[in-house]
CSV table of C-alpha atoms and ligand atoms in Angstrom, one decimal:
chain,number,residue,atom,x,y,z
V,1,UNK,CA,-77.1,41.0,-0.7
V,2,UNK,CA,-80.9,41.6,-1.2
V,3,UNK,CA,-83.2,38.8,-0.3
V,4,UNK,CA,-86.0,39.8,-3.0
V,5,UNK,CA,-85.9,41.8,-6.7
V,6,UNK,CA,-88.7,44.1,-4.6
V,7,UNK,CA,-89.3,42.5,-1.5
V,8,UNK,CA,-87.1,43.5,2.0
V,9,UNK,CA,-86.6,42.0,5.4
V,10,UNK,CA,-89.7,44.2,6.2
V,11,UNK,CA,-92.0,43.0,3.9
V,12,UNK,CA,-91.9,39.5,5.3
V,13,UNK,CA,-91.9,40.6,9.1
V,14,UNK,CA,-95.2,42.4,8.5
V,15,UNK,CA,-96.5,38.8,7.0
V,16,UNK,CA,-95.0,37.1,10.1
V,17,UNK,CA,-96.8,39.6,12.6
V,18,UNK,CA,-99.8,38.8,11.3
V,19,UNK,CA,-99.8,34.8,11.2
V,20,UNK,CA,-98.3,35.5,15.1
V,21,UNK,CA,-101.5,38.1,16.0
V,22,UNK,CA,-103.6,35.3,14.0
V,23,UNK,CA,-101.7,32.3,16.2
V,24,UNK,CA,-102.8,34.0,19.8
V,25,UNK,CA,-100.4,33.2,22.4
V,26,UNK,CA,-101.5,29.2,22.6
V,27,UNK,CA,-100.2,28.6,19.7
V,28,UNK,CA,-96.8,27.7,17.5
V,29,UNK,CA,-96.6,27.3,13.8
V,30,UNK,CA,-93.9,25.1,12.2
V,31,UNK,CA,-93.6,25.9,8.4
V,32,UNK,CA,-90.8,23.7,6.5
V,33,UNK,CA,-88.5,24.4,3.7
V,34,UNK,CA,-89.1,22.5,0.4
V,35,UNK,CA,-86.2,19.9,0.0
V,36,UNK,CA,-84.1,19.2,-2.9
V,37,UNK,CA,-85.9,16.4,-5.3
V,38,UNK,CA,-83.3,14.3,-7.4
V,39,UNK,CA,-84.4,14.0,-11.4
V,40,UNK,CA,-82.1,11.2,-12.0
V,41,UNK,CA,-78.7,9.8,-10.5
V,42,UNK,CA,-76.9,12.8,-8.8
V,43,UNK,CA,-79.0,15.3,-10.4
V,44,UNK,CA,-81.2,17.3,-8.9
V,45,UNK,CA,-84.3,19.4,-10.0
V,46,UNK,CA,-83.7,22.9,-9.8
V,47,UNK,CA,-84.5,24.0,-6.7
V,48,UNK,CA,-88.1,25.5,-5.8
V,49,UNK,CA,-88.8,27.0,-2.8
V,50,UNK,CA,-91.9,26.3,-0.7
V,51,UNK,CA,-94.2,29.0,-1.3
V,52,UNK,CA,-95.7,29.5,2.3
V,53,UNK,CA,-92.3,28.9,3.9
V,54,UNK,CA,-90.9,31.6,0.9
V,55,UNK,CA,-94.1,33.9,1.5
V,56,UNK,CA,-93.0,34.5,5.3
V,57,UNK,CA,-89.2,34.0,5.5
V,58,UNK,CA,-87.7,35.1,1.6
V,59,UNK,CA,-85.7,32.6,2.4
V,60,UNK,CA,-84.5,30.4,-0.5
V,61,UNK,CA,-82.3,28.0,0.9
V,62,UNK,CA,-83.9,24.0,1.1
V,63,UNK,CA,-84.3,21.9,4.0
V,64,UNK,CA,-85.2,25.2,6.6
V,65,UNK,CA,-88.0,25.4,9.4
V,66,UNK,CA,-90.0,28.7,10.2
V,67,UNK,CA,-91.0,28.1,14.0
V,68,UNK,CA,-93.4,31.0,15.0
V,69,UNK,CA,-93.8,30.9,18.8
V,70,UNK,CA,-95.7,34.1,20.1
V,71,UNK,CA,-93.8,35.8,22.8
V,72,UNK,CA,-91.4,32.6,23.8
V,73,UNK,CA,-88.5,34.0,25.7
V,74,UNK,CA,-85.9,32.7,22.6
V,75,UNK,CA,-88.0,34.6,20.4
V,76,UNK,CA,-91.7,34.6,18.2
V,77,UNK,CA,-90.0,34.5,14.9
V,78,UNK,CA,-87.2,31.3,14.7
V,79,UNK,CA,-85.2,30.1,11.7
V,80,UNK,CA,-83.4,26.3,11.6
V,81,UNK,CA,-81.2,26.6,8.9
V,82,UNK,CA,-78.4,24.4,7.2
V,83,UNK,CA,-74.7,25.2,9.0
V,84,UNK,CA,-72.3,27.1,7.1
V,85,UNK,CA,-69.8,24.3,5.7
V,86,UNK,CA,-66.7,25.9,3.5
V,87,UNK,CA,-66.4,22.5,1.8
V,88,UNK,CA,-70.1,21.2,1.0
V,89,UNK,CA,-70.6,25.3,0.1
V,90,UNK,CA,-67.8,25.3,-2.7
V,91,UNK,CA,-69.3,22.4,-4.3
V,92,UNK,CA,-73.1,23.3,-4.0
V,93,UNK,CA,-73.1,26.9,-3.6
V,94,UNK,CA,-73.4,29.4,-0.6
V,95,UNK,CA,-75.1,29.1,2.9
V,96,UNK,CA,-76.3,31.8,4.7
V,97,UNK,CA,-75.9,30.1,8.0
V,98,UNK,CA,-77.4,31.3,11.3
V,99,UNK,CA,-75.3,34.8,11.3
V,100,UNK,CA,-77.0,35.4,7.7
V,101,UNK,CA,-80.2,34.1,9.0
V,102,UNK,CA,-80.3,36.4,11.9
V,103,UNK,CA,-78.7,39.4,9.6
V,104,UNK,CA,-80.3,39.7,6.0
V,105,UNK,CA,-84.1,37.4,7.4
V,106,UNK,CA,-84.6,39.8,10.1
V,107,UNK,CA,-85.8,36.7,12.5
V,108,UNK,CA,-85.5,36.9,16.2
V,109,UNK,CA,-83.8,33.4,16.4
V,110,UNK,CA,-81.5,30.9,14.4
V,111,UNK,CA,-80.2,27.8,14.6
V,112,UNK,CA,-78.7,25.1,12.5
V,113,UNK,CA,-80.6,22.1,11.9
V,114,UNK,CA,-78.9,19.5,13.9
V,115,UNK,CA,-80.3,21.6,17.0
V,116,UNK,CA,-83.8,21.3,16.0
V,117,UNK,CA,-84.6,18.0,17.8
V,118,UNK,CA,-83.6,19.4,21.0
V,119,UNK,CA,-85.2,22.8,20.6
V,120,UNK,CA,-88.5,22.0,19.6
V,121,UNK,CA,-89.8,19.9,22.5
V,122,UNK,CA,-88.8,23.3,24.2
V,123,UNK,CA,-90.9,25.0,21.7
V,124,UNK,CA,-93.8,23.5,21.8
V,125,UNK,CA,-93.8,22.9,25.9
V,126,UNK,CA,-96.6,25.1,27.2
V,127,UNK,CA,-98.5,25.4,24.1
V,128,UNK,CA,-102.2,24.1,22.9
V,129,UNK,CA,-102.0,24.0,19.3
V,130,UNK,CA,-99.5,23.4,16.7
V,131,UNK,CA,-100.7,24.8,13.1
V,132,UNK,CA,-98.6,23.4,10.4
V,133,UNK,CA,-99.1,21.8,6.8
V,134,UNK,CA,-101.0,18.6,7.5
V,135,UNK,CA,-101.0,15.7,4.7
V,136,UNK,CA,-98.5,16.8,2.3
V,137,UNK,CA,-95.0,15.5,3.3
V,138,UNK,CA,-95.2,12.1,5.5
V,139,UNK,CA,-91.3,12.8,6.3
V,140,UNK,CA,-92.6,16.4,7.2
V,141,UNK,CA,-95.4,14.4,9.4
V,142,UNK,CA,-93.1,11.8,10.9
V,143,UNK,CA,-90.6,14.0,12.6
V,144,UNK,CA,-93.9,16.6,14.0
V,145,UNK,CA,-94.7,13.3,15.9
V,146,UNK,CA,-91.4,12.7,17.2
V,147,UNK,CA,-91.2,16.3,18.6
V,148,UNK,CA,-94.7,15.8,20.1
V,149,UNK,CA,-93.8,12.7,21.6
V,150,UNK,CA,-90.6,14.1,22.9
V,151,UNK,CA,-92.5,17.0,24.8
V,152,UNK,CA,-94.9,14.4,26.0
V,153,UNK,CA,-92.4,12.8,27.9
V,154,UNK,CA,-91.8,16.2,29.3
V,155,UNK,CA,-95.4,15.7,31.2
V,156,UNK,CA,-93.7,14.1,34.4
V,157,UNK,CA,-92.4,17.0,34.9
V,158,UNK,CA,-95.4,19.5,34.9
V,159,UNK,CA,-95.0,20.6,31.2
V,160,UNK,CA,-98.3,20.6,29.3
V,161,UNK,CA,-98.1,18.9,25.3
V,162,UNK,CA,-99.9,20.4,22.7
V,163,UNK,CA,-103.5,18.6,22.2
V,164,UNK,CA,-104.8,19.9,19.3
V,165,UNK,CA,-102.7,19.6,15.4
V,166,UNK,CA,-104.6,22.0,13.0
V,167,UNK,CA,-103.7,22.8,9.3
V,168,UNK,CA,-101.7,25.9,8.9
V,169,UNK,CA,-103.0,26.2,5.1
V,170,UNK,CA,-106.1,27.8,5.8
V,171,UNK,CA,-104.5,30.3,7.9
V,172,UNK,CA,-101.6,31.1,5.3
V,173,UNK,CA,-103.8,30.8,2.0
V,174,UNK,CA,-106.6,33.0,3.2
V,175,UNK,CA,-103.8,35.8,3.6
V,176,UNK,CA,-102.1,34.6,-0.3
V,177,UNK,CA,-105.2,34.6,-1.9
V,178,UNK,CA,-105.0,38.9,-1.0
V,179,UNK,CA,-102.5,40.3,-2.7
V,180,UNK,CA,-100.9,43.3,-1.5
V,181,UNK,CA,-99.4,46.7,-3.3
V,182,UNK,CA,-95.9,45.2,-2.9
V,183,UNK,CA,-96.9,41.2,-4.3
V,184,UNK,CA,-98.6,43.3,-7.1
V,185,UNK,CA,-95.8,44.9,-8.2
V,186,UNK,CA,-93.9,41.3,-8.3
V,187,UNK,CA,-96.7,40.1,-10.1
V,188,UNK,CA,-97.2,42.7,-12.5
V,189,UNK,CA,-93.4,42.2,-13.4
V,190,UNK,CA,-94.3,38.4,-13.9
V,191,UNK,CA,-97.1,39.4,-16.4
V,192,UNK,CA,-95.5,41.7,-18.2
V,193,UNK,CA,-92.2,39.3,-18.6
V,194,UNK,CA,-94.7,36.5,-19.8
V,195,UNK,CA,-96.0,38.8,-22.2
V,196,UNK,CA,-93.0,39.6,-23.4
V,197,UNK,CA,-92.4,36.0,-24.0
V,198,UNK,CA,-95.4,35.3,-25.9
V,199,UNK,CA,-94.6,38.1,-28.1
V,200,UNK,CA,-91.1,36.4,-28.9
V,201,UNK,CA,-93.2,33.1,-29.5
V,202,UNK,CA,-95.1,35.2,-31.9
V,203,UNK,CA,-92.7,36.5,-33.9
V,204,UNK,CA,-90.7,33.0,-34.3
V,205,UNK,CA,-93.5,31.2,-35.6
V,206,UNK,CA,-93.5,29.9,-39.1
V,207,UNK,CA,-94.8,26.6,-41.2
V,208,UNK,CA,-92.4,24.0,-40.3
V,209,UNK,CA,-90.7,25.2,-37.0
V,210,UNK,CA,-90.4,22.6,-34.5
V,211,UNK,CA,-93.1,23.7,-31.4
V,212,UNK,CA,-90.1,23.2,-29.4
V,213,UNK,CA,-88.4,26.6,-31.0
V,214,UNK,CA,-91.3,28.5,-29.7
V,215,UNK,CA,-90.6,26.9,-26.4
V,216,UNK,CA,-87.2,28.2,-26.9
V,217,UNK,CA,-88.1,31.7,-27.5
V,218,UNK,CA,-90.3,31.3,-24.3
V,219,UNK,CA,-87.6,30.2,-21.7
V,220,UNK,CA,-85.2,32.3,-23.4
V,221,UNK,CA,-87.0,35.7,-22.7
V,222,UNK,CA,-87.9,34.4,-19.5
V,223,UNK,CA,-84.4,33.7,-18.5
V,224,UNK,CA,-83.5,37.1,-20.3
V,225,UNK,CA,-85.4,38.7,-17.4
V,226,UNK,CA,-84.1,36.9,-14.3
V,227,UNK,CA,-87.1,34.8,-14.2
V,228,UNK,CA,-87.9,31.4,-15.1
V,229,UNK,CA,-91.1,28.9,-16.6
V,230,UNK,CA,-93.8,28.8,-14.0
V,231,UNK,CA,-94.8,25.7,-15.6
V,232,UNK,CA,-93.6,23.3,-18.5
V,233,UNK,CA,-94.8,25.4,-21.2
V,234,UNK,CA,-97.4,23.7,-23.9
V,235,UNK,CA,-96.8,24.8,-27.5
V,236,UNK,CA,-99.7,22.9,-29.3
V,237,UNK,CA,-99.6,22.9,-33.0
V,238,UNK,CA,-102.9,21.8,-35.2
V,239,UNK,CA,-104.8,18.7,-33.0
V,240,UNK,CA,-101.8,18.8,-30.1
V,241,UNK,CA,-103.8,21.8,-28.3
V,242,UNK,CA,-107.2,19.4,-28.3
V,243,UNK,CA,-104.6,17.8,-25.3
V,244,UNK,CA,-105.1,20.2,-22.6
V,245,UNK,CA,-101.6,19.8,-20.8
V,246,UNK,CA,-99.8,18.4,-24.0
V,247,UNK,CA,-95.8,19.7,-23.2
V,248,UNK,CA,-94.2,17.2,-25.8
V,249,UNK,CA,-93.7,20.3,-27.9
V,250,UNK,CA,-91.9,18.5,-30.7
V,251,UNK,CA,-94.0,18.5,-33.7
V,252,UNK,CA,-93.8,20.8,-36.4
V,253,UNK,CA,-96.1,23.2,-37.3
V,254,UNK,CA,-97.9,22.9,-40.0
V,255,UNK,CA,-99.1,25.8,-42.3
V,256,UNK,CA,-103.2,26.0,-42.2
V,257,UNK,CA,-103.4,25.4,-38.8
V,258,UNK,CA,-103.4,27.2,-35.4
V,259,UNK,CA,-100.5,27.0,-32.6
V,260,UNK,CA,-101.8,26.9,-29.0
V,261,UNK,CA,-99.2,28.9,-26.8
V,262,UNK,CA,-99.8,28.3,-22.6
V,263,UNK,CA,-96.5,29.5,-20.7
V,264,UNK,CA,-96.3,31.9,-18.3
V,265,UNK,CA,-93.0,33.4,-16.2
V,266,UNK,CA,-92.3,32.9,-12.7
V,267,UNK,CA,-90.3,36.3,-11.5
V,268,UNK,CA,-89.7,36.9,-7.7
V,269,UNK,CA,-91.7,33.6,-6.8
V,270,UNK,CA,-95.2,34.9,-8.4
V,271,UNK,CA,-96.7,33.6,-12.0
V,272,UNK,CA,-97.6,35.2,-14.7
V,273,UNK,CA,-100.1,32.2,-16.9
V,274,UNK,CA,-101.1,33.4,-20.3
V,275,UNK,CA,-102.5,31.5,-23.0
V,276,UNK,CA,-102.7,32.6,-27.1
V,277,UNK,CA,-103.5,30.9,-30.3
V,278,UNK,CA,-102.7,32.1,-33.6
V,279,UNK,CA,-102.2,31.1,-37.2
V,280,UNK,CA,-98.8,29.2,-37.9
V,281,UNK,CA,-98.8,31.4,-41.1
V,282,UNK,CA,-99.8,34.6,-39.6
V,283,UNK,CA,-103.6,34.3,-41.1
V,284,UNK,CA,-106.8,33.1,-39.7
V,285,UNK,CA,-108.6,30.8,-42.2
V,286,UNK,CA,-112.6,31.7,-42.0
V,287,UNK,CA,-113.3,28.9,-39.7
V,288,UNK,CA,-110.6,29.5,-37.3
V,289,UNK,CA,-112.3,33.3,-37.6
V,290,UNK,CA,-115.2,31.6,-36.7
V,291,UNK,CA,-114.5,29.0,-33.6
V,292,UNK,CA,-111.4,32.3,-32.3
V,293,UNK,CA,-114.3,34.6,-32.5
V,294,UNK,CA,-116.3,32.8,-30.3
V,295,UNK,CA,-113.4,32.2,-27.2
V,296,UNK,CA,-112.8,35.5,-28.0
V,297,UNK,CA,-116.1,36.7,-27.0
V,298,UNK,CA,-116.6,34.3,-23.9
V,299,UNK,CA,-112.9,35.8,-22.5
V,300,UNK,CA,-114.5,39.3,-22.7
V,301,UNK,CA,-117.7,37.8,-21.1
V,302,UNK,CA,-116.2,36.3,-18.2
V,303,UNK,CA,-113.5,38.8,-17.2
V,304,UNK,CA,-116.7,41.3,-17.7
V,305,UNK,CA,-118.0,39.3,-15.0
V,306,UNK,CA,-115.3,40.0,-12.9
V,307,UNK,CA,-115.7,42.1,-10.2
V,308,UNK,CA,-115.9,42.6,-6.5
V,309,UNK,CA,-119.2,40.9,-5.4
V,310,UNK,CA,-119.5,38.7,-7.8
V,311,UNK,CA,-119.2,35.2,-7.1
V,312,UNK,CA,-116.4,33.3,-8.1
V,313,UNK,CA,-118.2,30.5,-10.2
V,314,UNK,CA,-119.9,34.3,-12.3
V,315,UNK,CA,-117.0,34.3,-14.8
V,316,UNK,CA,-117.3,30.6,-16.0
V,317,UNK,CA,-121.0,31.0,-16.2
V,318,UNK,CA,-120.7,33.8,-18.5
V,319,UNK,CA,-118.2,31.9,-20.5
V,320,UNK,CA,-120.2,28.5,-21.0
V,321,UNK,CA,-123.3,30.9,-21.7
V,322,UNK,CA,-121.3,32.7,-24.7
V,323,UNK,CA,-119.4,29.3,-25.5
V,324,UNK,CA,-122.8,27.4,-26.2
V,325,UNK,CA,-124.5,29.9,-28.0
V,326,UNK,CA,-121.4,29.8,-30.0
V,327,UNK,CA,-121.6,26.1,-30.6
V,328,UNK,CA,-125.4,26.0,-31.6
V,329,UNK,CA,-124.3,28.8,-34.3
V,330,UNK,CA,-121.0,26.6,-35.2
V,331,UNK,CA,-123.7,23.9,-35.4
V,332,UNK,CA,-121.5,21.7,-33.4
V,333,UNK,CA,-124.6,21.5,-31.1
V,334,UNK,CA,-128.4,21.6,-32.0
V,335,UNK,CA,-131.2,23.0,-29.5
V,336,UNK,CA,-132.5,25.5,-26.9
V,337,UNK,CA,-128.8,27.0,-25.5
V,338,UNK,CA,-130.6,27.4,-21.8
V,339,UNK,CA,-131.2,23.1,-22.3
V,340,UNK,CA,-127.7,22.2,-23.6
V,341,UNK,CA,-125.8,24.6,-21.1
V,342,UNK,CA,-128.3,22.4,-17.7
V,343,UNK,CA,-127.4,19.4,-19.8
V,344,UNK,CA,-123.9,20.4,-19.7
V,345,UNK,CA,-123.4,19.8,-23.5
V,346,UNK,CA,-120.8,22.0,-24.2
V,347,UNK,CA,-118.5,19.6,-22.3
V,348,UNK,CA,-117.4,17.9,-25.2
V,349,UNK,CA,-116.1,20.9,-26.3
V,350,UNK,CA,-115.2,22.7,-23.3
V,351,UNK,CA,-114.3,20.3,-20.7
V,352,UNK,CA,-112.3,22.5,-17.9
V,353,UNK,CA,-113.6,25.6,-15.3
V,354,UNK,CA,-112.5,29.4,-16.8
V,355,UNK,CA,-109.8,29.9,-14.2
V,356,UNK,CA,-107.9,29.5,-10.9
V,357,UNK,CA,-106.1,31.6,-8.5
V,358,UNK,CA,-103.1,33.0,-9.4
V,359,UNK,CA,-99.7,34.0,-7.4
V,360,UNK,CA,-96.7,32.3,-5.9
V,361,UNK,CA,-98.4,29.1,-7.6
V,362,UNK,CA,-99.8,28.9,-10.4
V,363,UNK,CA,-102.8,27.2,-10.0
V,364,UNK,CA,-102.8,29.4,-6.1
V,365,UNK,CA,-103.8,28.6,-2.8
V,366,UNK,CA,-107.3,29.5,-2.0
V,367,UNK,CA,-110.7,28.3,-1.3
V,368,UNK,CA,-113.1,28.6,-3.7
V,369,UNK,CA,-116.2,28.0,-2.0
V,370,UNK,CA,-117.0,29.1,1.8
V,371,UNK,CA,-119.8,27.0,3.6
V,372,UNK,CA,-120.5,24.8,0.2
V,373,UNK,CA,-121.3,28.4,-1.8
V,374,UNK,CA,-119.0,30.0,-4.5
V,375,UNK,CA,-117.4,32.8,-2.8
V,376,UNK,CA,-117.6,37.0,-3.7
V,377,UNK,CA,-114.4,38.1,-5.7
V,378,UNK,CA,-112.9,40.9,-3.5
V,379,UNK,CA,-110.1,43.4,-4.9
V,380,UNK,CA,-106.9,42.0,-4.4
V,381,UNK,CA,-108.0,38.5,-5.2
V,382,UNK,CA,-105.9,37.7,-8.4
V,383,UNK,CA,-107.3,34.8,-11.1
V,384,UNK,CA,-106.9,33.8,-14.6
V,385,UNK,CA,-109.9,33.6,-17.2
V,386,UNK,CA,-109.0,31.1,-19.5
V,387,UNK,CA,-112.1,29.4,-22.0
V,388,UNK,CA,-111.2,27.6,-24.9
V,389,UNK,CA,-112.6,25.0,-27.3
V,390,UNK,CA,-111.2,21.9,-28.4
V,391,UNK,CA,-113.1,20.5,-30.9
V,392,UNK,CA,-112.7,16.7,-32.0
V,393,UNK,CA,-112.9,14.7,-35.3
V,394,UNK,CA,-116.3,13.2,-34.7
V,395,UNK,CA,-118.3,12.1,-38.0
V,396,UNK,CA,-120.8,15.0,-37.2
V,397,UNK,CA,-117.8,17.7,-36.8
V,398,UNK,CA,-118.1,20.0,-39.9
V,399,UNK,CA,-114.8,18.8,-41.5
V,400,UNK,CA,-113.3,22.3,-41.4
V,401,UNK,CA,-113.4,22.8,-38.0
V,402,UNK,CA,-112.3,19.2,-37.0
V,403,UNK,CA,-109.0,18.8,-34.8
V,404,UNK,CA,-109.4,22.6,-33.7
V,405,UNK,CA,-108.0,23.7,-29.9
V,406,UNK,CA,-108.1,27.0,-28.9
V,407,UNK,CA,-107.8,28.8,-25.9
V,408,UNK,CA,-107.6,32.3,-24.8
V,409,UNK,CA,-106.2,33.2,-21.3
V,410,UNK,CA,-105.6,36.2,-19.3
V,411,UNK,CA,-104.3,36.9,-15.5
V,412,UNK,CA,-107.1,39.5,-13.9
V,413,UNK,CA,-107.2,41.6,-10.9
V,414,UNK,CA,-110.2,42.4,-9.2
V,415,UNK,CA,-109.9,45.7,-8.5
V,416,UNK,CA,-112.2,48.1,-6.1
V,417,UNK,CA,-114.3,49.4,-9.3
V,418,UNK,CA,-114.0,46.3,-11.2
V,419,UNK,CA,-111.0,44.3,-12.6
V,420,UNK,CA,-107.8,44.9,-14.4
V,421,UNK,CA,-105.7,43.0,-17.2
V,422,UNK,CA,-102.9,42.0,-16.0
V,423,UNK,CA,-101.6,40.6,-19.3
V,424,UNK,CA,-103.4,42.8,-21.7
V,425,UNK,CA,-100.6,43.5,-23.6
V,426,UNK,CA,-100.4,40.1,-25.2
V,427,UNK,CA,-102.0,40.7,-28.8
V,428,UNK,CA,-105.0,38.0,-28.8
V,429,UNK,CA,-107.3,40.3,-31.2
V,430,UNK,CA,-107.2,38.6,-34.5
V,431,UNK,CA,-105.7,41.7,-35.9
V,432,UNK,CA,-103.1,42.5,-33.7
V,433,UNK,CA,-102.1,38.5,-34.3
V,434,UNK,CA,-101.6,38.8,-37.9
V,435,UNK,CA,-100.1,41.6,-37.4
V,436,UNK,CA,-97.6,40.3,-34.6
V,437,UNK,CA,-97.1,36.9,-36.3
V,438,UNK,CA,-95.3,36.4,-39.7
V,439,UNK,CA,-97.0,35.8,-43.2
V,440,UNK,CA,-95.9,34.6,-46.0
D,501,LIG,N1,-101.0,26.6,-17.5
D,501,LIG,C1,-101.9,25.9,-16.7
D,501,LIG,C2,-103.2,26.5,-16.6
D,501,LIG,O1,-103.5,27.4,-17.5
D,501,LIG,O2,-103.9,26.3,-15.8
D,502,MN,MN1,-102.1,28.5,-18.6
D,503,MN,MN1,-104.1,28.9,-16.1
């Protein structure tokens, strides 16, 4: 059995290495498992990994613990893991136990869960620091107390109890945010599936589809591919895409007006996140021409400004700058464009940032700023750039450009020389979109 479509034991022992050089030997990390969450009665969601506890282990089971201990005599690199049960597994699937553990995960130790309790105290006797994630699960938080207490007691007896609890996010997301040759090759795959997907959107669309067969077309090429929706998947027709995370998706779409697609695949546990907007009949009207041709150009602006050096915020500065000149020409503002973009008047048309990280999440781990400033892109560093304008029915609105949302978004790599498209095989030219969608 592999553990990963590209990914091997390997891969995630190298990642493990360096969290355990990064740890020293004061320290011990304790990463958790994501847990099952129930939707309603007996049912569950579909299961979603953890992505730090994923990004070191490959592990996909819930419920695990990744204890890294630097040179402890059971071992640096410890899995707790759920006990093989022949019953419990033929009604909820397999286990791999701790003989799998130790076999396919490549860790040094395993144990089943109802050992952890005990073997922590042990664990963490000797040890300064514990680094693990801090304010997100209060179960999570509860039980690290109860192991700190336990090895407190220990104290009688000459054993010295961590002192100091620090955040093992900064740690882990500083290393996510850099994406190797291997997570780029899972990625790429993630793109290119979501592109494919869009395409199929594309090609479905007509006047009075429902926005939920789009949808359809969506999840179905991303299941087609072994992957599955990153995200609930918004398929905005006419005023629907002036609601920036509007996933009802069961209008119908109307001919005359433009379709806002934002879906992107998750493949291997990274995300692909492309937006496109397009005619419902497969032809621009001159003032969609118009308002497109403006995102258009702020996309091209701000992934222009992408590149190593630059500083994150550069992008969505070249976007707004483009955007508002835009707007004064649409005459959906009036005045200087230097004034309006301090006064922060394009706002009511463009009311979110150009992008985010991208990876195992879709909106990815990361800091944006270091030390209060915006910090330099640097290759590796994967992020979308995403503008759009989403224009409202106001009495001063030309009437022809009322109810109007569009946004354009792509997933970009900066690269050593520059950037690279990840997802520039989407059409999102207006020719290559009446060419790709149908016209009557
Ligand atoms: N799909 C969510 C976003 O674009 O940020
Ligand atoms: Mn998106
Ligand atoms: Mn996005």
């Amino acid at each position: 059995m592999s553990i990963h479509p590209v990914l091997n034991k390997k891969h995630f022992a190298k990642r493990r290495k360096r969290v355990l050089a990064a740890l020293g030997e004061q320290a011990v990390a304790i990463i958790p498992a994501a847990s099952e969450q129930l939707r309603n009665r007996d049912t569950h969601f579909p299961f979603r990994q953890a992505s730090d506890f994923r990004y070191l282990t490959g592990f996909d089971e819930p419920d695990a613990f990744l204890v890294l201990v630097p040179k402890h005599e059971l071992g640096s690199c410890i899995l707790f893991v759920r006990p093989r049960d022949a019953a419990r597994e033929q009604w909820e699937g397999r286990r791999a136990g701790v003989a799998g553990a130790l076999k396919l995960y490549g860790v040094d130790q395993a144990f089943t869960l109802d050992e952890m309790d005990a073997k922590l105290p042990e664990l963490l006797a000797g040890r300064e620091q514990v680094f693990a994630p801090l304010g997100e699960d209060m179960g999570f938080a509860q039980r690290l107390f109860g192991w700190l207490v336990a090895v407190r007691r220990l104290q009688r007896t000459g054993v010295k109890a961590p002192g100091t609890w620090q955040d093992s996010s900064q740690l882990l997301h500083e290393m996510r945010l850099f994406k190797d040759e291997d997570e780029l090759q899972v990625l790429r795959e993630a793109c290119r599936i979501s592109e494919l997907g869009h395409v199929a959107a594309m090609r479905a669309c007509r006047p009075g589809a429902a926005e939920y067969a789009l949808e359809a077309e969506l999840l179905h090429t991303f299941r087609q591919h072994g992957g599955e929706t990153a995200f609930p998947s918004i398929v905005a027709g006419g005023q629907n895409a002036c609601i920036l995370h509007y996933t009802e998706n069961r209008d119908r779409l109307k001919k005359g007006e433009l379709v806002l697609v934002d879906a992107g695949c998750e493949w291997g546990g990274y995300c692909g996140d492309i937006s496109r907007t397009y005619p419902v009949s497969g032809r621009f009207s001159s003032a969609q021409r118009d308002v497109y041709s403006v995102v258009l150009a702020a996309q091209q602006a701000a992934i222009d400004a992408v590149r190593p050096g630059a500083s994150y915020d550069q992008p969505h500065q070249a976007a707004v700058q483009v955007l508002t000149e835009g707007l004064v020409d649409l005459k959906l503002l009036k005045g200087k464009v230097s004034k309006l973009i301090e006064k922060e008047a394009y706002k009511r048309f463009y009311m979110h940032r150009t992008g985010h990280w991208l990876g195992m999440d879709t909106h990815d781990v990361g800091n944006y700023k270091v030390d209060g400033a915006w910090r330099p892109l640097e290759p590796g560093m994967v992020l979308t750039v995403e503008p759009g304008l989403y224009i409202d029915a106001g009495r001063d609105v030309p009437k022809e450009l009322r109810n109007m949302g569009i946004r354009i978004e792509d997933d970009v790599l900066v690269t050593r020389e520059g950037s690279e498209v990840l997802t520039a095989a989407a059409p999102k030219t207006i020719e290559a979109l009446e060419e790709c969608v149908p016209n009557e």
